[in-house]
Amino acid sequence: MPKIDSLPTQNARPKRQRKSSEQRVSDIIEAAADHFAEIGFGGGTREIAKRVGVTQPLLYRYFPDKDSLIEAVYRSVYLESWNADWEAILQDRSQSVRSRFDAFYRAYTQANFTPRWLRISYFAGLRDAHINEWYNHLVEELILKQLVREHRIELGQPDDAYVSPAELEPAWQIHGGLLHYGWRRHVLNLPVTNDMGQVIDDALDMYFAVAANVYAREADSDADTGH
Amino acid sequence: MPKIDSLPTQNARPKRQRKSSEQRVSDIIEAAADHFAEIGFGGGTREIAKRVGVTQPLLYRYFPDKDSLIEAVYRSVYLESWNADWEAILQDRSQSVRSRFDAFYRAYTQANFTPRWLRISYFAGLRDAHINEWYNHLVEELILKQLVREHRIELGQPDDAYVSPAELEPAWQIHGGLLHYGWRRHVLNLPVTNDMGQVIDDALDMYFAVAANVYAREADSDADTGH
DNA sequence: TCGAAAAGTAATCATGTGATAAATAATCCG
DNA sequence: CGGATTATTTATCACATGATTACTTTTCGA
């Protein structure tokens, strides 16, 4: 069977096949996230390009400088990791507050407790507190204040939208304790139990055991100051 | 009053005064710890030398390479931050377990919850899990297992030196939650409450509210497996 | 099919880095 | 004092880094 080079058949494919601009951008962000998660944001651009399979200057076609790429990684990691369905779970009053937060934290930890997400989060916090500050605000508004408010309602207390900082602290204690479990398991690679359900159960047990007292204490001090 | 330069008086002091080898070493480690805490272990050796007030090659007289300096910083930060007296506090059975751990965590957080210690700890964990693994082992042996054992005794349970991993997890939850408070306060610089005593009180409330159940659950499963 | 637009590479620059060798200056001791 | 020792600096190297420019190759629509 003779090979006819000059004939423009579908076999004569180009040496390097190109990708669309959008595809390349997301490839680069993906590779950068992996690399930064391993090395930190000091990681080199050449290594990222190598992971994508392109040359290093190509990165500068899509990002004006390294900081822009880092910012894109921030966005990607944080935005992709928040699932809008979770808010529905937390608000579903056909379930007890306890089982809502149990379900939520199972989903939340399953989605976010990966070496990549955890390492990027901690690297980001150490590099530039701002981005992490923003994310913590999200956690506070969407999860922790929700926990306090819904729990107070379930306890038959008046529905006060205000949640004081001191009242939030025990909720942070739970959230932070779980995060530290992720840190030990997926960053330090320590041989912790992998029964995430049990860990969450125990953590929530702790919270619900003391929460009512904390609300009462805060209600007293709020009455004094009239918050 | 004529100035007689050739006379070897005490006024004719040398231009640069030298320091002893030991003094320089500790100066360098100190400056390196500060710098690494701010920038991370990618921080430059020239900047460290600048902080000390010497030239950069001098560092290589005292440390064969940068990794050795980093290791020295590890040692310095971790060793200086552990106070041997704390072990006595934890073992003092004239006090209740609760008040012992309350006193301990007040001292522990006061000593360690600084931007420098926290940032170096997290940077170290991200860079090389090993060093942090070692420190966590210390925490586990000296603090958390101690908490479980002493509490069991106080509850009138048999004095079993063995503490299962699953039994340790709620104690880690408390410890990790407190650490995360430090992270938010001293790394992210978030406006958290600065009533550390209250934070510790609430955290310990949580632990002691559920601990007995956890011990019982573990005693059951241990009976099955005969650990 | 041809030519413009866009994806991609090669070559290179300026700079900052860890590290080394040789020279200098302060200190110590007989 | 005077020589040996040692702290410290000067000059420099090799290399990796972020970034830029000019060139090449693929793609795609008129």
PDB file of N, CA and C (backbone and C1' of nucleotides) in Angstrom, chain A residues 15-19 23-24 26-32 45-59 62, chain C residues 7-10:
ATOM      1  N   LYS A  15       2.317  17.696  13.802  1.00  0.00           N
ATOM      2  CA  LYS A  15       3.266  17.140  14.776  1.00  0.00           C
ATOM      3  C   LYS A  15       2.814  17.375  16.219  1.00  0.00           C
ATOM      4  N   ARG A  16       2.608  18.639  16.538  1.00  0.00           N
ATOM      5  CA  ARG A  16       2.121  18.954  17.884  1.00  0.00           C
ATOM      6  C   ARG A  16       0.676  19.388  17.781  1.00  0.00           C
ATOM      7  N   GLN A  17      -0.198  18.727  18.518  1.00  0.00           N
ATOM      8  CA  GLN A  17      -1.575  19.213  18.461  1.00  0.00           C
ATOM      9  C   GLN A  17      -1.777  20.279  19.520  1.00  0.00           C
ATOM     10  N   ARG A  18      -2.414  21.332  19.126  1.00  0.00           N
ATOM     11  CA  ARG A  18      -2.595  22.468  20.028  1.00  0.00           C
ATOM     12  C   ARG A  18      -3.846  22.306  20.856  1.00  0.00           C
ATOM     13  N   LYS A  19      -3.894  23.079  21.887  1.00  0.00           N
ATOM     14  CA  LYS A  19      -5.104  23.080  22.697  1.00  0.00           C
ATOM     15  C   LYS A  19      -5.701  24.476  22.703  1.00  0.00           C
ATOM     16  N   GLN A  23      -8.507  25.578  27.564  1.00  0.00           N
ATOM     17  CA  GLN A  23      -8.008  24.288  28.023  1.00  0.00           C
ATOM     18  C   GLN A  23      -6.607  24.420  28.615  1.00  0.00           C
ATOM     19  N   ARG A  24      -5.773  25.189  27.918  1.00  0.00           N
ATOM     20  CA  ARG A  24      -4.408  25.384  28.403  1.00  0.00           C
ATOM     21  C   ARG A  24      -4.399  26.080  29.752  1.00  0.00           C
ATOM     22  N   SER A  26      -6.605  26.068  32.050  1.00  0.00           N
ATOM     23  CA  SER A  26      -6.987  25.198  33.170  1.00  0.00           C
ATOM     24  C   SER A  26      -5.942  24.110  33.388  1.00  0.00           C
ATOM     25  N   ASP A  27      -5.290  23.662  32.311  1.00  0.00           N
ATOM     26  CA  ASP A  27      -4.183  22.707  32.480  1.00  0.00           C
ATOM     27  C   ASP A  27      -3.086  23.313  33.351  1.00  0.00           C
ATOM     28  N   ILE A  28      -2.761  24.552  33.043  1.00  0.00           N
ATOM     29  CA  ILE A  28      -1.675  25.216  33.765  1.00  0.00           C
ATOM     30  C   ILE A  28      -2.046  25.404  35.237  1.00  0.00           C
ATOM     31  N   ILE A  29      -3.271  25.862  35.459  1.00  0.00           N
ATOM     32  CA  ILE A  29      -3.694  26.079  36.845  1.00  0.00           C
ATOM     33  C   ILE A  29      -3.656  24.760  37.618  1.00  0.00           C
ATOM     34  N   GLU A  30      -4.104  23.717  36.958  1.00  0.00           N
ATOM     35  CA  GLU A  30      -4.113  22.397  37.591  1.00  0.00           C
ATOM     36  C   GLU A  30      -2.701  21.965  37.981  1.00  0.00           C
ATOM     37  N   ALA A  31      -1.799  22.075  37.018  1.00  0.00           N
ATOM     38  CA  ALA A  31      -0.412  21.674  37.281  1.00  0.00           C
ATOM     39  C   ALA A  31       0.219  22.565  38.340  1.00  0.00           C
ATOM     40  N   ALA A  32      -0.084  23.850  38.270  1.00  0.00           N
ATOM     41  CA  ALA A  32       0.483  24.789  39.248  1.00  0.00           C
ATOM     42  C   ALA A  32      -0.020  24.463  40.645  1.00  0.00           C
ATOM     43  N   THR A  45       8.469  28.036  37.931  1.00  0.00           N
ATOM     44  CA  THR A  45       7.562  28.015  36.778  1.00  0.00           C
ATOM     45  C   THR A  45       7.983  26.981  35.744  1.00  0.00           C
ATOM     46  N   ARG A  46       9.253  26.702  35.663  1.00  0.00           N
ATOM     47  CA  ARG A  46       9.704  25.691  34.700  1.00  0.00           C
ATOM     48  C   ARG A  46       9.141  24.306  35.034  1.00  0.00           C
ATOM     49  N   GLU A  47       9.095  24.014  36.310  1.00  0.00           N
ATOM     50  CA  GLU A  47       8.567  22.715  36.727  1.00  0.00           C
ATOM     51  C   GLU A  47       7.082  22.606  36.371  1.00  0.00           C
ATOM     52  N   ILE A  48       6.362  23.703  36.536  1.00  0.00           N
ATOM     53  CA  ILE A  48       4.939  23.701  36.187  1.00  0.00           C
ATOM     54  C   ILE A  48       4.759  23.450  34.691  1.00  0.00           C
ATOM     55  N   ALA A  49       5.549  24.168  33.899  1.00  0.00           N
ATOM     56  CA  ALA A  49       5.473  24.002  32.450  1.00  0.00           C
ATOM     57  C   ALA A  49       5.780  22.555  32.062  1.00  0.00           C
ATOM     58  N   LYS A  50       6.759  21.992  32.734  1.00  0.00           N
ATOM     59  CA  LYS A  50       7.154  20.607  32.460  1.00  0.00           C
ATOM     60  C   LYS A  50       5.978  19.665  32.722  1.00  0.00           C
ATOM     61  N   ARG A  51       5.275  19.912  33.822  1.00  0.00           N
ATOM     62  CA  ARG A  51       4.130  19.057  34.144  1.00  0.00           C
ATOM     63  C   ARG A  51       3.052  19.155  33.079  1.00  0.00           C
ATOM     64  N   VAL A  52       2.874  20.347  32.536  1.00  0.00           N
ATOM     65  CA  VAL A  52       1.857  20.548  31.500  1.00  0.00           C
ATOM     66  C   VAL A  52       2.343  19.956  30.177  1.00  0.00           C
ATOM     67  N   GLY A  53       3.651  19.951  29.999  1.00  0.00           N
ATOM     68  CA  GLY A  53       4.212  19.470  28.741  1.00  0.00           C
ATOM     69  C   GLY A  53       4.415  20.582  27.729  1.00  0.00           C
ATOM     70  N   VAL A  54       4.668  21.774  28.221  1.00  0.00           N
ATOM     71  CA  VAL A  54       4.949  22.911  27.335  1.00  0.00           C
ATOM     72  C   VAL A  54       6.211  23.607  27.827  1.00  0.00           C
ATOM     73  N   THR A  55       6.639  24.620  27.112  1.00  0.00           N
ATOM     74  CA  THR A  55       7.817  25.357  27.549  1.00  0.00           C
ATOM     75  C   THR A  55       7.404  26.469  28.519  1.00  0.00           C
ATOM     76  N   GLN A  56       8.369  26.866  29.318  1.00  0.00           N
ATOM     77  CA  GLN A  56       8.075  27.806  30.396  1.00  0.00           C
ATOM     78  C   GLN A  56       7.546  29.162  29.920  1.00  0.00           C
ATOM     79  N   PRO A  57       8.077  29.738  28.842  1.00  0.00           N
ATOM     80  CA  PRO A  57       7.554  31.056  28.437  1.00  0.00           C
ATOM     81  C   PRO A  57       6.072  31.032  28.078  1.00  0.00           C
ATOM     82  N   LEU A  58       5.563  29.862  27.754  1.00  0.00           N
ATOM     83  CA  LEU A  58       4.144  29.823  27.389  1.00  0.00           C
ATOM     84  C   LEU A  58       3.261  30.259  28.552  1.00  0.00           C
ATOM     85  N   LEU A  59       3.696  29.991  29.765  1.00  0.00           N
ATOM     86  CA  LEU A  59       2.891  30.403  30.923  1.00  0.00           C
ATOM     87  C   LEU A  59       2.629  31.902  30.878  1.00  0.00           C
ATOM     88  N   TYR A  62      -0.402  33.359  29.172  1.00  0.00           N
ATOM     89  CA  TYR A  62      -1.715  33.273  29.811  1.00  0.00           C
ATOM     90  C   TYR A  62      -1.778  34.001  31.149  1.00  0.00           C
TER      91      TYR A  62
ATOM     92  P    DA C   7      -4.499  31.354  21.360  1.00  0.00           P
ATOM     93  O5'  DA C   7      -3.443  30.174  21.160  1.00  0.00           O
ATOM     94  C5'  DA C   7      -3.857  29.005  20.453  1.00  0.00           C
ATOM     95  C4'  DA C   7      -2.666  28.082  20.271  1.00  0.00           C
ATOM     96  C3'  DA C   7      -1.903  27.771  21.545  1.00  0.00           C
ATOM     97  O3'  DA C   7      -1.545  26.389  21.528  1.00  0.00           O
ATOM     98  C1'  DA C   7      -0.441  28.776  19.972  1.00  0.00           C
ATOM     99  P    DG C   8      -0.867  25.742  22.811  1.00  0.00           P
ATOM    100  O5'  DG C   8       0.673  25.961  22.483  1.00  0.00           O
ATOM    101  C5'  DG C   8       1.253  25.186  21.437  1.00  0.00           C
ATOM    102  C4'  DG C   8       2.631  25.687  21.141  1.00  0.00           C
ATOM    103  C3'  DG C   8       3.601  25.703  22.329  1.00  0.00           C
ATOM    104  O3'  DG C   8       4.443  24.576  22.265  1.00  0.00           O
ATOM    105  C1'  DG C   8       3.883  27.571  20.853  1.00  0.00           C
ATOM    106  P    DT C   9       5.676  24.440  23.288  1.00  0.00           P
ATOM    107  O5'  DT C   9       6.888  25.074  22.470  1.00  0.00           O
ATOM    108  C5'  DT C   9       7.154  24.618  21.146  1.00  0.00           C
ATOM    109  C4'  DT C   9       8.387  25.310  20.610  1.00  0.00           C
ATOM    110  C3'  DT C   9       9.627  25.207  21.497  1.00  0.00           C
ATOM    111  O3'  DT C   9      10.737  24.861  20.689  1.00  0.00           O
ATOM    112  C1'  DT C   9       9.181  27.480  21.015  1.00  0.00           C
ATOM    113  P    DA C  10      12.079  24.332  21.367  1.00  0.00           P
ATOM    114  O5'  DA C  10      13.106  25.508  20.976  1.00  0.00           O
ATOM    115  C5'  DA C  10      13.026  26.116  19.687  1.00  0.00           C
ATOM    116  C4'  DA C  10      14.036  27.234  19.593  1.00  0.00           C
ATOM    117  C3'  DA C  10      15.295  27.058  20.445  1.00  0.00           C
ATOM    118  O3'  DA C  10      16.416  27.544  19.703  1.00  0.00           O
ATOM    119  C1'  DA C  10      14.158  29.027  21.120  1.00  0.00           C
TER     120       DA C  10
END
